[in-house]
mmCIF file of C-alpha atoms in Angstrom:
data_model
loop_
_atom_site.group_PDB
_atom_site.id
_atom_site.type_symbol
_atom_site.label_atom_id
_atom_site.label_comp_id
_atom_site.label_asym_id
_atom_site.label_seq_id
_atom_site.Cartn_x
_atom_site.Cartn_y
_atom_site.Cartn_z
ATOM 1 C CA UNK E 5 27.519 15.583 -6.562
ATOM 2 C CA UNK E 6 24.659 13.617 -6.857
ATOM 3 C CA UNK E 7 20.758 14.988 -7.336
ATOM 4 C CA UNK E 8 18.102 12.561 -6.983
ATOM 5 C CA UNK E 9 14.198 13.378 -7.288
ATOM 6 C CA UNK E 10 12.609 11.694 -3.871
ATOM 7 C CA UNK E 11 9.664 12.944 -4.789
ATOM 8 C CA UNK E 12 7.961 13.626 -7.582
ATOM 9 C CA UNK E 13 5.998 16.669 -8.970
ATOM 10 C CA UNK E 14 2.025 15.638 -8.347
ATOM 11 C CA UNK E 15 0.608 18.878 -10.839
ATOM 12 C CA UNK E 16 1.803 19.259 -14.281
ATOM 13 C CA UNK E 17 2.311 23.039 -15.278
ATOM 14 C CA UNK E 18 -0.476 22.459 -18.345
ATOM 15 C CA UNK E 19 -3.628 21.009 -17.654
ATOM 16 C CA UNK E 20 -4.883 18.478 -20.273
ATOM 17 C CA UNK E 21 -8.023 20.297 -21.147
ATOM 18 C CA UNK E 22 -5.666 23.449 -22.663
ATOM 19 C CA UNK E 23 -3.601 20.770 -24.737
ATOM 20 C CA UNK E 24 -7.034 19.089 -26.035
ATOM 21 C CA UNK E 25 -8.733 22.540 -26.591
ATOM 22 C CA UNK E 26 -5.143 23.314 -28.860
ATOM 23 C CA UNK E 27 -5.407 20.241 -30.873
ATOM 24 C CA UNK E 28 -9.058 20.388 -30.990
ATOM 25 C CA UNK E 29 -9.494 17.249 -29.143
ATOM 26 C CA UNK E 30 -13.109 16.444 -27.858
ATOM 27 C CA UNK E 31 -13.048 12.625 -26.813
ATOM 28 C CA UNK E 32 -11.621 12.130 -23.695
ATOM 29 C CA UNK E 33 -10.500 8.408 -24.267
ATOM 30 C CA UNK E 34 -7.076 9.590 -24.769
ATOM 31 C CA UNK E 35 -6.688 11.566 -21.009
ATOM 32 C CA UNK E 36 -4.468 9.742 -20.192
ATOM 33 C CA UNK E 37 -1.821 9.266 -22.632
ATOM 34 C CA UNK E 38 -2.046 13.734 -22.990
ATOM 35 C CA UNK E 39 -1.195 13.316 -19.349
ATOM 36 C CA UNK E 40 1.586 11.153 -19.881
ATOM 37 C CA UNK E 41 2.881 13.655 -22.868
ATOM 38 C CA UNK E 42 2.386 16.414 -20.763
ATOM 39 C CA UNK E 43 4.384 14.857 -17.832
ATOM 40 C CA UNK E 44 7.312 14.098 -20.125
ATOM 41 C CA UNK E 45 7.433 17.843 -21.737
ATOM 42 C CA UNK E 46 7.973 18.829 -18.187
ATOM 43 C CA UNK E 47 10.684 16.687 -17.654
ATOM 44 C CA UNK E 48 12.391 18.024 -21.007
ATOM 45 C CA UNK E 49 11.289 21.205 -19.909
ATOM 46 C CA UNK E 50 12.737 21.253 -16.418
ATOM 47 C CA UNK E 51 16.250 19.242 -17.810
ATOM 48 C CA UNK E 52 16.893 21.749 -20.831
ATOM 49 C CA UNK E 53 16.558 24.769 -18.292
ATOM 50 C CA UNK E 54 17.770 23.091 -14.814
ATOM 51 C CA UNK E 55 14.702 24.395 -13.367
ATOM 52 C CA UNK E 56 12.180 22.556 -11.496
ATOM 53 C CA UNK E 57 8.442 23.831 -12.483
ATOM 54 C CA UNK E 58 5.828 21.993 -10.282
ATOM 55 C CA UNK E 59 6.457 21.459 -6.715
ATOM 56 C CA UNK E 60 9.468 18.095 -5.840
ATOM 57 C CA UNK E 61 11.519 17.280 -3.447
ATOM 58 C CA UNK E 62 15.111 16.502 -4.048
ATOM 59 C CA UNK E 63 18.244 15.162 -2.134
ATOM 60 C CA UNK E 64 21.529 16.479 -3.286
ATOM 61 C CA UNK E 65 24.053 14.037 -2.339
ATOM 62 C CA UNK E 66 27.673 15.505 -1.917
ATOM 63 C CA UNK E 67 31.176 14.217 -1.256
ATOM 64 C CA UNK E 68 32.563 16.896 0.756
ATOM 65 C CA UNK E 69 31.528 18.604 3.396
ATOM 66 C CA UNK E 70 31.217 22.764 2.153
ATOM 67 C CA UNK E 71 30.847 25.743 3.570
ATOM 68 C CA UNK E 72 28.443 26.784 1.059
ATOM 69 C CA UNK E 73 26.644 24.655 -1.173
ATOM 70 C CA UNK E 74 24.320 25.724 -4.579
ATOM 71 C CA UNK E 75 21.345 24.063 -4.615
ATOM 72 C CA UNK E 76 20.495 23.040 -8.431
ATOM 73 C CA UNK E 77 16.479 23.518 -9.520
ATOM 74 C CA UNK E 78 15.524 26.958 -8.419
ATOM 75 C CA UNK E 79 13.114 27.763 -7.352
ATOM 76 C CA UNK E 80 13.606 26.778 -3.555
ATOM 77 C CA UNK E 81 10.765 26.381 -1.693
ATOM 78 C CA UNK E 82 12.347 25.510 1.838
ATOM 79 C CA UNK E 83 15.049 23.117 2.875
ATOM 80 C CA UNK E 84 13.508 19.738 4.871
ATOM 81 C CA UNK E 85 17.549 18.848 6.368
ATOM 82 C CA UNK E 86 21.166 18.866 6.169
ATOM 83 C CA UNK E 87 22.834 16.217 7.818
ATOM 84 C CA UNK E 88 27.256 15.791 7.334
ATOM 85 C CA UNK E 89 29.027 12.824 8.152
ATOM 86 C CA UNK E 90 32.407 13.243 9.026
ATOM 87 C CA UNK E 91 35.054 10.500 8.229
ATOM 88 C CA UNK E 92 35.046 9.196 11.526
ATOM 89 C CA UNK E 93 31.189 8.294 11.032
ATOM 90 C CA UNK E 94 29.676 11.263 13.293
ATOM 91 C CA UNK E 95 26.889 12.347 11.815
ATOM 92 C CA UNK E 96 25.251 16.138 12.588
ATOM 93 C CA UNK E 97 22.167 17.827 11.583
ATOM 94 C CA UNK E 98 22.533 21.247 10.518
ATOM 95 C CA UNK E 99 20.006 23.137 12.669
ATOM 96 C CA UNK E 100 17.915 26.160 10.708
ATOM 97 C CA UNK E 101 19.124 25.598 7.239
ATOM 98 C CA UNK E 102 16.506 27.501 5.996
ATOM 99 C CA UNK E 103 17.551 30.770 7.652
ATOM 100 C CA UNK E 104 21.041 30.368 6.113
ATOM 101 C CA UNK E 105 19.916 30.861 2.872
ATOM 102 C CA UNK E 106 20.973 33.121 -0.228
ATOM 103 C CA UNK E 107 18.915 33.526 -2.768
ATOM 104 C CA UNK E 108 20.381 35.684 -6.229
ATOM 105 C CA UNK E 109 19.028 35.741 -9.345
ATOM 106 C CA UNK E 110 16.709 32.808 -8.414
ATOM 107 C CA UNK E 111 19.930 30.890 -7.094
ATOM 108 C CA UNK E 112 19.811 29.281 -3.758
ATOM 109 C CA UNK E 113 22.822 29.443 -2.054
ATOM 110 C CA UNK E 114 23.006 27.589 1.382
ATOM 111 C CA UNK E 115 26.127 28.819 3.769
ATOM 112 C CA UNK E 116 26.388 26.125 6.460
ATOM 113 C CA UNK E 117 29.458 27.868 8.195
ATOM 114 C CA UNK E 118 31.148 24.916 8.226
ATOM 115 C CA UNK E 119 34.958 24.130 7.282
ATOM 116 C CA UNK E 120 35.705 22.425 4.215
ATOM 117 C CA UNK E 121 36.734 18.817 5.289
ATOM 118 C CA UNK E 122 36.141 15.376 4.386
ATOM 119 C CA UNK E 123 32.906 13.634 4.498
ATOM 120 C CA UNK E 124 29.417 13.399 2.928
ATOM 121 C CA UNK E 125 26.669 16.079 3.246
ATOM 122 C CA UNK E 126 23.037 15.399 2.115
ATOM 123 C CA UNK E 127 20.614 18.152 1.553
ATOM 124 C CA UNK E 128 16.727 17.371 1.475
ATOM 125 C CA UNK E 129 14.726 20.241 -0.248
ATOM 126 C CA UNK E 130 11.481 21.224 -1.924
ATOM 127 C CA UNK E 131 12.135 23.258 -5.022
ATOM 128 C CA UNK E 132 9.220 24.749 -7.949
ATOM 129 C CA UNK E 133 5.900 26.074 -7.013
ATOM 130 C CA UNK E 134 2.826 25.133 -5.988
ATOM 131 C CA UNK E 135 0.304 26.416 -8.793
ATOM 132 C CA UNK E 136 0.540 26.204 -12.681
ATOM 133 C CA UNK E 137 0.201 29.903 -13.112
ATOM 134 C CA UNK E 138 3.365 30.739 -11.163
ATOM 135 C CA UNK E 139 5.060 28.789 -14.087
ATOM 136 C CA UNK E 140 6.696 31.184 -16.371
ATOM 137 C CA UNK E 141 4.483 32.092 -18.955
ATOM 138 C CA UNK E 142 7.612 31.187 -21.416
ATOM 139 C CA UNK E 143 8.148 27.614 -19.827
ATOM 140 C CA UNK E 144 4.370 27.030 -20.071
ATOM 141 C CA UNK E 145 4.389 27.488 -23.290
ATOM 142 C CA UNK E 146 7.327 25.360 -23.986
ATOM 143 C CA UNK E 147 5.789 22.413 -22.094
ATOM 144 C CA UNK E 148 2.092 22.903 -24.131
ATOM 145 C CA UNK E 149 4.056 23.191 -27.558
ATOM 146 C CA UNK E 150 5.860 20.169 -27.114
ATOM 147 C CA UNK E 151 3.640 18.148 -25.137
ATOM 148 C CA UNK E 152 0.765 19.628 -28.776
ATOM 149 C CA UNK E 153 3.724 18.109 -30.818
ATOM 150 C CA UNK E 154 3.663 14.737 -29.061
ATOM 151 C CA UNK E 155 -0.295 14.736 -29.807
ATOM 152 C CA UNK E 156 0.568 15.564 -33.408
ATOM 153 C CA UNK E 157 2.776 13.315 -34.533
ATOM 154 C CA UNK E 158 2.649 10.433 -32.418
#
């Protein structure tokens, strides 16, 4: 199983003004290196609790063709395609994947209905939300603490 970000979030679940009014920051000469802190607290953020925050898209790459697949990084927004590829090189596109979808506990859980078998599957999808406040109030402040510790002691 491989999971690659295609694309990456373009919001950060902290905005730079809360980190600067934290630290008591007034110049703005340094915008830009808070963003970059910020940016890399949400990557710690979202790898410590396999969730994506901020909006992605992702391509899970598998080696086997499942009949039902968990999609890592909840929360899913929708699924963009499924495409298998049999052995013998065929290669399908799973129509409606997102009305096969499970979600528990935050878990997506895609059931293609197909038959285990040999072959590659590869699963576009958008996971994480579209607005900072639908961030976890507990993950926000995870991501502001750390990113406030990077402006500390750099």
């Amino acid at each position: 199983m491989d999971l690659v970000r295609k694309t990456p979030p373009t919001k950060t679940s902290v905005d730079v003004a809360l980190v600067k009014a934290g630290r008591r920051i007034v110049s703005s000469t340094e915008d830009a290196l808070i963003e970059f802190w910020i940016k890399a607290a949400d990557e710690y953020v979202e790898k410590r609790t396999n969730r994506a925050l901020m909006e992605q898209t992702f391509v899970l790459r598998l080696r086997r063709i499942l009949p039902v697949v968990q999609l890592p990084r909840p929360r899913l927004k929708e699924i963009i395609s499924v495409t298998y590829t049999s052995d013998d090189g065929s290669s399908l596109v799973l129509p409606d994947p997102n009305d096969r979808v499970r979600i528990d506990r935050m878990l997506a859980t895609l059931d293609t209905g197909l038959v285990e078998q040999p072959g590659t599957m590869e699963i576009e999808y958008v996971a994480g939300v579209d607005d900072p406040e639908k961030v976890p109030a507990a993950l926000r402040q995870a991501v502001y603490l750390l990113a406030a510790h990077y402006v500390t002691n750099r």
